[in-house]
């Protein structure tokens, strides 16, 4: 009877245990530190845009006022009295204050008496009697206050809190960017697929229209679009006001919501022009594949071929275009606001705050904070999107994995790409 002999198996190469997901994320972040920084900037934009109402310490369009007290009346006065006795006084000659709704000016400060300090005041035509204990105070606006704990970014020349406007401006930028990209990229992809698939006269009509629009500089094209559809009597505005639930006034904390939406749609139209040309080029290549000819030979309709075979192959390109053009749309809003035709005043917007002529004049006099912080926020967001795009390119392109090119800065060898 044959005996079974156990032969030793060759030792297999030890394989390291799969790294946990968090370790893989940390390793990817280590190889792409600029991408992590960009992701932080983009996340901060979304966080501020979504939770702006909870973050802002002040109303971004309200005037910041400061109330100062100067003591209280120690004796009653009637409408004709100009000599007041003040308890706990903090006044000097020339001080202005209010008692109830009456404004007074200190003319002379007299020596103190037993119950307080005597002052001679100048009263206006609205003089009225006031009772003992009424507080002397003044409520003044705080224009151009320097950055402090109560106002981290200071106040502008209209006495509005710059920090609150910068935070709330993230919501405006995010809304405009998302609306412009969702409408522009969708419309551009649809036109690009139709143009590239059908060709001939359809392609000629669409592409000649795209050529006409692309012949204009981007800023000029935006100016023309907003001039046409942003007018008070434009057909687009009337249609949106009457046939859509978009409110004309305030919505989700954004004043003049309809005007902001029209600006976003105008930017989206400009985005659609560029998207149409890019998607068309991809479709021209895809429709020559064998599986498209096979589907056509089996009797599939044009709509089915575009829906089942063309669109799934360009959807990745459409998503990439949306991510690339989102910061461009945000920058476009700032550009047209800088030119004075963007979101209406006093809507908090980075571009509008940068374009304020009074703030730019005061910047030359040393009041830099009303212009610096909105510009810094805008630059940070655009830089963050670019860094995220570079990191995504490095991660998705096998030729750049582990090469140290782009924003990755990865290791050296052939198989050392991020997992």
Tab-separated table of N, CA, C and O in Angstrom, residues 139-196:
chain	number	residue	atom	x	y	z
A	139	UNK	N	-25.601	106.600	21.397
A	139	UNK	CA	-25.529	105.405	20.561
A	139	UNK	C	-24.925	105.812	19.227
A	139	UNK	O	-25.580	106.433	18.401
A	140	UNK	N	-23.640	105.467	19.009
A	140	UNK	CA	-22.920	105.907	17.818
A	140	UNK	C	-22.480	104.711	16.986
A	140	UNK	O	-22.209	103.631	17.509
A	141	UNK	N	-22.433	104.934	15.681
A	141	UNK	CA	-21.907	103.918	14.779
A	141	UNK	C	-20.389	103.825	14.936
A	141	UNK	O	-19.736	104.768	15.399
A	142	UNK	N	-19.845	102.659	14.545
A	142	UNK	CA	-18.403	102.419	14.663
A	142	UNK	C	-17.804	102.202	13.275
A	142	UNK	O	-17.446	101.076	12.912
A	143	UNK	N	-17.671	103.240	12.474
A	143	UNK	CA	-17.052	103.046	11.157
A	143	UNK	C	-15.541	102.899	11.274
A	143	UNK	O	-14.895	103.542	12.103
A	144	UNK	N	-14.985	102.004	10.464
A	144	UNK	CA	-13.538	101.818	10.343
A	144	UNK	C	-12.872	101.510	11.678
A	144	UNK	O	-11.772	101.976	11.967
A	145	UNK	N	-13.557	100.704	12.506
A	145	UNK	CA	-12.932	100.245	13.746
A	145	UNK	C	-11.848	99.229	13.421
A	145	UNK	O	-12.031	98.349	12.573
A	146	UNK	N	-10.723	99.331	14.089
A	146	UNK	CA	-9.612	98.419	13.832
A	146	UNK	C	-9.949	97.004	14.305
A	146	UNK	O	-10.818	96.813	15.159
A	147	UNK	N	-9.281	95.982	13.733
A	147	UNK	CA	-9.513	94.605	14.199
A	147	UNK	C	-9.291	94.491	15.694
A	147	UNK	O	-8.308	95.008	16.245
A	148	UNK	N	-10.217	93.812	16.385
A	148	UNK	CA	-10.166	93.650	17.835
A	148	UNK	C	-10.840	92.334	18.188
A	148	UNK	O	-11.294	91.589	17.322
A	149	UNK	N	-10.909	92.039	19.481
A	149	UNK	CA	-11.548	90.804	19.906
A	149	UNK	C	-13.028	90.815	19.551
A	149	UNK	O	-13.596	89.780	19.196
A	150	UNK	N	-13.692	91.951	19.697
A	150	UNK	CA	-15.118	92.017	19.393
A	150	UNK	C	-15.381	92.054	17.895
A	150	UNK	O	-16.432	91.604	17.433
A	151	UNK	N	-14.434	92.595	17.126
A	151	UNK	CA	-14.555	92.645	15.665
A	151	UNK	C	-13.218	92.170	15.081
A	151	UNK	O	-12.330	92.993	14.801
A	152	UNK	N	-13.036	90.844	14.889
A	152	UNK	CA	-11.726	90.305	14.479
A	152	UNK	C	-11.194	90.898	13.191
A	152	UNK	O	-9.973	91.031	13.035
A	153	UNK	N	-12.066	91.247	12.248
A	153	UNK	CA	-11.629	91.839	10.983
A	153	UNK	C	-11.961	93.321	10.905
A	153	UNK	O	-11.846	93.917	9.836
A	154	UNK	N	-12.346	93.933	12.021
A	154	UNK	CA	-12.669	95.352	12.031
A	154	UNK	C	-14.040	95.627	11.418
A	154	UNK	O	-14.838	94.725	11.166
A	155	UNK	N	-14.312	96.910	11.174
A	155	UNK	CA	-15.552	97.318	10.508
A	155	UNK	C	-15.204	98.173	9.297
A	155	UNK	O	-14.122	98.766	9.227
A	156	UNK	N	-16.133	98.226	8.332
A	156	UNK	CA	-15.889	99.030	7.133
A	156	UNK	C	-16.387	100.456	7.332
A	156	UNK	O	-16.817	100.831	8.434
A	157	UNK	N	-16.355	101.258	6.270
A	157	UNK	CA	-16.740	102.663	6.410
A	157	UNK	C	-18.230	102.842	6.645
A	157	UNK	O	-18.680	103.913	7.050
A	158	UNK	N	-19.020	101.789	6.414
A	158	UNK	CA	-20.451	101.829	6.724
A	158	UNK	C	-20.752	101.225	8.087
A	158	UNK	O	-21.921	100.961	8.401
A	159	UNK	N	-19.720	100.992	8.883
A	159	UNK	CA	-19.849	100.448	10.235
A	159	UNK	C	-20.461	99.053	10.234
A	159	UNK	O	-21.207	98.693	11.146
A	160	UNK	N	-20.139	98.247	9.232
A	160	UNK	CA	-20.583	96.855	9.186
A	160	UNK	C	-19.413	95.946	9.539
A	160	UNK	O	-18.274	96.226	9.165
A	161	UNK	N	-19.701	94.855	10.234
A	161	UNK	CA	-18.655	93.943	10.685
A	161	UNK	C	-18.067	93.188	9.499
A	161	UNK	O	-18.784	92.448	8.799
A	162	UNK	N	-16.766	93.358	9.249
A	162	UNK	CA	-16.114	92.748	8.088
A	162	UNK	C	-16.050	91.232	8.245
A	162	UNK	O	-16.229	90.488	7.269
A	163	UNK	N	-15.822	90.741	9.461
A	163	UNK	CA	-15.755	89.293	9.682
A	163	UNK	C	-17.075	88.628	9.306
A	163	UNK	O	-17.096	87.583	8.635
A	164	UNK	N	-18.198	89.217	9.716
A	164	UNK	CA	-19.510	88.653	9.374
A	164	UNK	C	-19.750	88.692	7.873
A	164	UNK	O	-20.317	87.749	7.299
A	165	UNK	N	-19.311	89.746	7.212
A	165	UNK	CA	-19.511	89.850	5.761
A	165	UNK	C	-18.635	88.839	5.011
A	165	UNK	O	-19.051	88.289	3.992
A	166	UNK	N	-17.438	88.600	5.499
A	166	UNK	CA	-16.574	87.610	4.853
A	166	UNK	C	-17.158	86.209	5.012
A	166	UNK	O	-17.197	85.420	4.051
A	167	UNK	N	-17.642	85.878	6.213
A	167	UNK	CA	-18.232	84.565	6.445
A	167	UNK	C	-19.483	84.396	5.597
A	167	UNK	O	-19.678	83.363	4.929
A	168	UNK	N	-20.346	85.402	5.580
A	168	UNK	CA	-21.585	85.290	4.818
A	168	UNK	C	-21.311	85.367	3.319
A	168	UNK	O	-22.070	84.826	2.509
A	169	UNK	N	-20.222	86.031	2.930
A	169	UNK	CA	-19.854	86.055	1.521
A	169	UNK	C	-19.538	84.674	0.989
A	169	UNK	O	-19.683	84.412	-0.214
A	170	UNK	N	-19.106	83.752	1.871
A	170	UNK	CA	-18.862	82.371	1.449
A	170	UNK	C	-20.153	81.722	0.971
A	170	UNK	O	-20.147	80.929	0.020
A	171	UNK	N	-21.275	82.034	1.614
A	171	UNK	CA	-22.552	81.473	1.171
A	171	UNK	C	-22.933	81.997	-0.205
A	171	UNK	O	-23.409	81.244	-1.060
A	172	UNK	N	-22.707	83.292	-0.444
A	172	UNK	CA	-23.015	83.870	-1.752
A	172	UNK	C	-22.142	83.207	-2.825
A	172	UNK	O	-22.635	82.805	-3.887
A	173	UNK	N	-20.849	83.101	-2.551
A	173	UNK	CA	-19.937	82.509	-3.531
A	173	UNK	C	-20.280	81.047	-3.789
A	173	UNK	O	-20.256	80.591	-4.937
A	174	UNK	N	-20.589	80.305	-2.722
A	174	UNK	CA	-20.922	78.893	-2.877
A	174	UNK	C	-22.217	78.726	-3.666
A	174	UNK	O	-22.310	77.868	-4.558
A	175	UNK	N	-23.218	79.550	-3.360
A	175	UNK	CA	-24.493	79.462	-4.086
A	175	UNK	C	-24.298	79.769	-5.565
A	175	UNK	O	-24.773	79.030	-6.436
A	176	UNK	N	-23.602	80.857	-5.856
A	176	UNK	CA	-23.390	81.239	-7.251
A	176	UNK	C	-22.578	80.172	-7.973
A	176	UNK	O	-22.873	79.792	-9.113
A	177	UNK	N	-21.531	79.657	-7.330
A	177	UNK	CA	-20.715	78.631	-7.964
A	177	UNK	C	-21.489	77.364	-8.267
A	177	UNK	O	-21.414	76.826	-9.376
A	178	UNK	N	-22.272	76.882	-7.292
A	178	UNK	CA	-23.011	75.646	-7.494
A	178	UNK	C	-24.122	75.805	-8.532
A	178	UNK	O	-24.323	74.923	-9.384
A	179	UNK	N	-24.861	76.924	-8.476
A	179	UNK	CA	-25.934	77.139	-9.458
A	179	UNK	C	-25.347	77.295	-10.856
A	179	UNK	O	-25.848	76.718	-11.837
A	180	UNK	N	-24.264	78.079	-10.965
A	180	UNK	CA	-23.656	78.287	-12.280
A	180	UNK	C	-23.115	76.990	-12.863
A	180	UNK	O	-23.308	76.702	-14.054
A	181	UNK	N	-22.466	76.174	-12.033
A	181	UNK	CA	-21.886	74.933	-12.539
A	181	UNK	C	-22.962	73.908	-12.864
A	181	UNK	O	-22.913	73.242	-13.908
A	182	UNK	N	-23.952	73.765	-11.982
A	182	UNK	CA	-24.991	72.754	-12.222
A	182	UNK	C	-25.787	73.064	-13.488
A	182	UNK	O	-26.094	72.155	-14.279
A	183	UNK	N	-26.111	74.328	-13.708
A	183	UNK	CA	-26.866	74.682	-14.916
A	183	UNK	C	-25.957	74.735	-16.143
A	183	UNK	O	-26.307	74.215	-17.207
A	184	UNK	N	-24.793	75.355	-16.012
A	184	UNK	CA	-23.910	75.538	-17.158
A	184	UNK	C	-23.326	74.233	-17.667
A	184	UNK	O	-23.331	73.961	-18.880
A	185	UNK	N	-22.819	73.400	-16.748
A	185	UNK	CA	-22.210	72.141	-17.170
A	185	UNK	C	-23.268	71.187	-17.721
A	185	UNK	O	-23.033	70.474	-18.711
A	186	UNK	N	-24.453	71.172	-17.102
A	186	UNK	CA	-25.520	70.299	-17.603
A	186	UNK	C	-25.945	70.702	-19.012
A	186	UNK	O	-26.040	69.857	-19.925
A	187	UNK	N	-26.218	71.997	-19.210
A	187	UNK	CA	-26.630	72.464	-20.541
A	187	UNK	C	-25.505	72.277	-21.559
A	187	UNK	O	-25.744	71.858	-22.698
A	188	UNK	N	-24.271	72.570	-21.168
A	188	UNK	CA	-23.148	72.410	-22.082
A	188	UNK	C	-22.909	70.968	-22.464
A	188	UNK	O	-22.606	70.656	-23.624
A	189	UNK	N	-23.048	70.051	-21.486
A	189	UNK	CA	-22.869	68.627	-21.795
A	189	UNK	C	-23.941	68.136	-22.754
A	189	UNK	O	-23.661	67.370	-23.689
A	190	UNK	N	-25.190	68.571	-22.539
A	190	UNK	CA	-26.283	68.157	-23.419
A	190	UNK	C	-26.059	68.649	-24.850
A	190	UNK	O	-26.168	67.877	-25.817
A	191	UNK	N	-25.694	69.920	-24.987
A	191	UNK	CA	-25.439	70.461	-26.326
A	191	UNK	C	-24.213	69.799	-26.964
A	191	UNK	O	-24.193	69.550	-28.174
A	192	UNK	N	-23.183	69.529	-26.154
A	192	UNK	CA	-21.984	68.895	-26.693
A	192	UNK	C	-22.256	67.487	-27.193
A	192	UNK	O	-21.732	67.076	-28.238
A	193	UNK	N	-23.082	66.720	-26.452
A	193	UNK	CA	-23.415	65.363	-26.890
A	193	UNK	C	-24.230	65.399	-28.183
A	193	UNK	O	-23.968	64.635	-29.132
A	194	UNK	N	-25.217	66.295	-28.238
A	194	UNK	CA	-26.043	66.404	-29.454
A	194	UNK	C	-25.200	66.834	-30.644
A	194	UNK	O	-25.298	66.266	-31.747
A	195	UNK	N	-24.352	67.829	-30.421
A	195	UNK	CA	-23.527	68.335	-31.517
A	195	UNK	C	-22.548	67.282	-32.014
A	195	UNK	O	-22.395	67.076	-33.230
A	196	UNK	N	-21.869	66.608	-31.107
A	196	UNK	CA	-20.878	65.623	-31.514
A	196	UNK	C	-21.485	64.371	-32.107
A	196	UNK	O	-20.901	63.770	-33.020
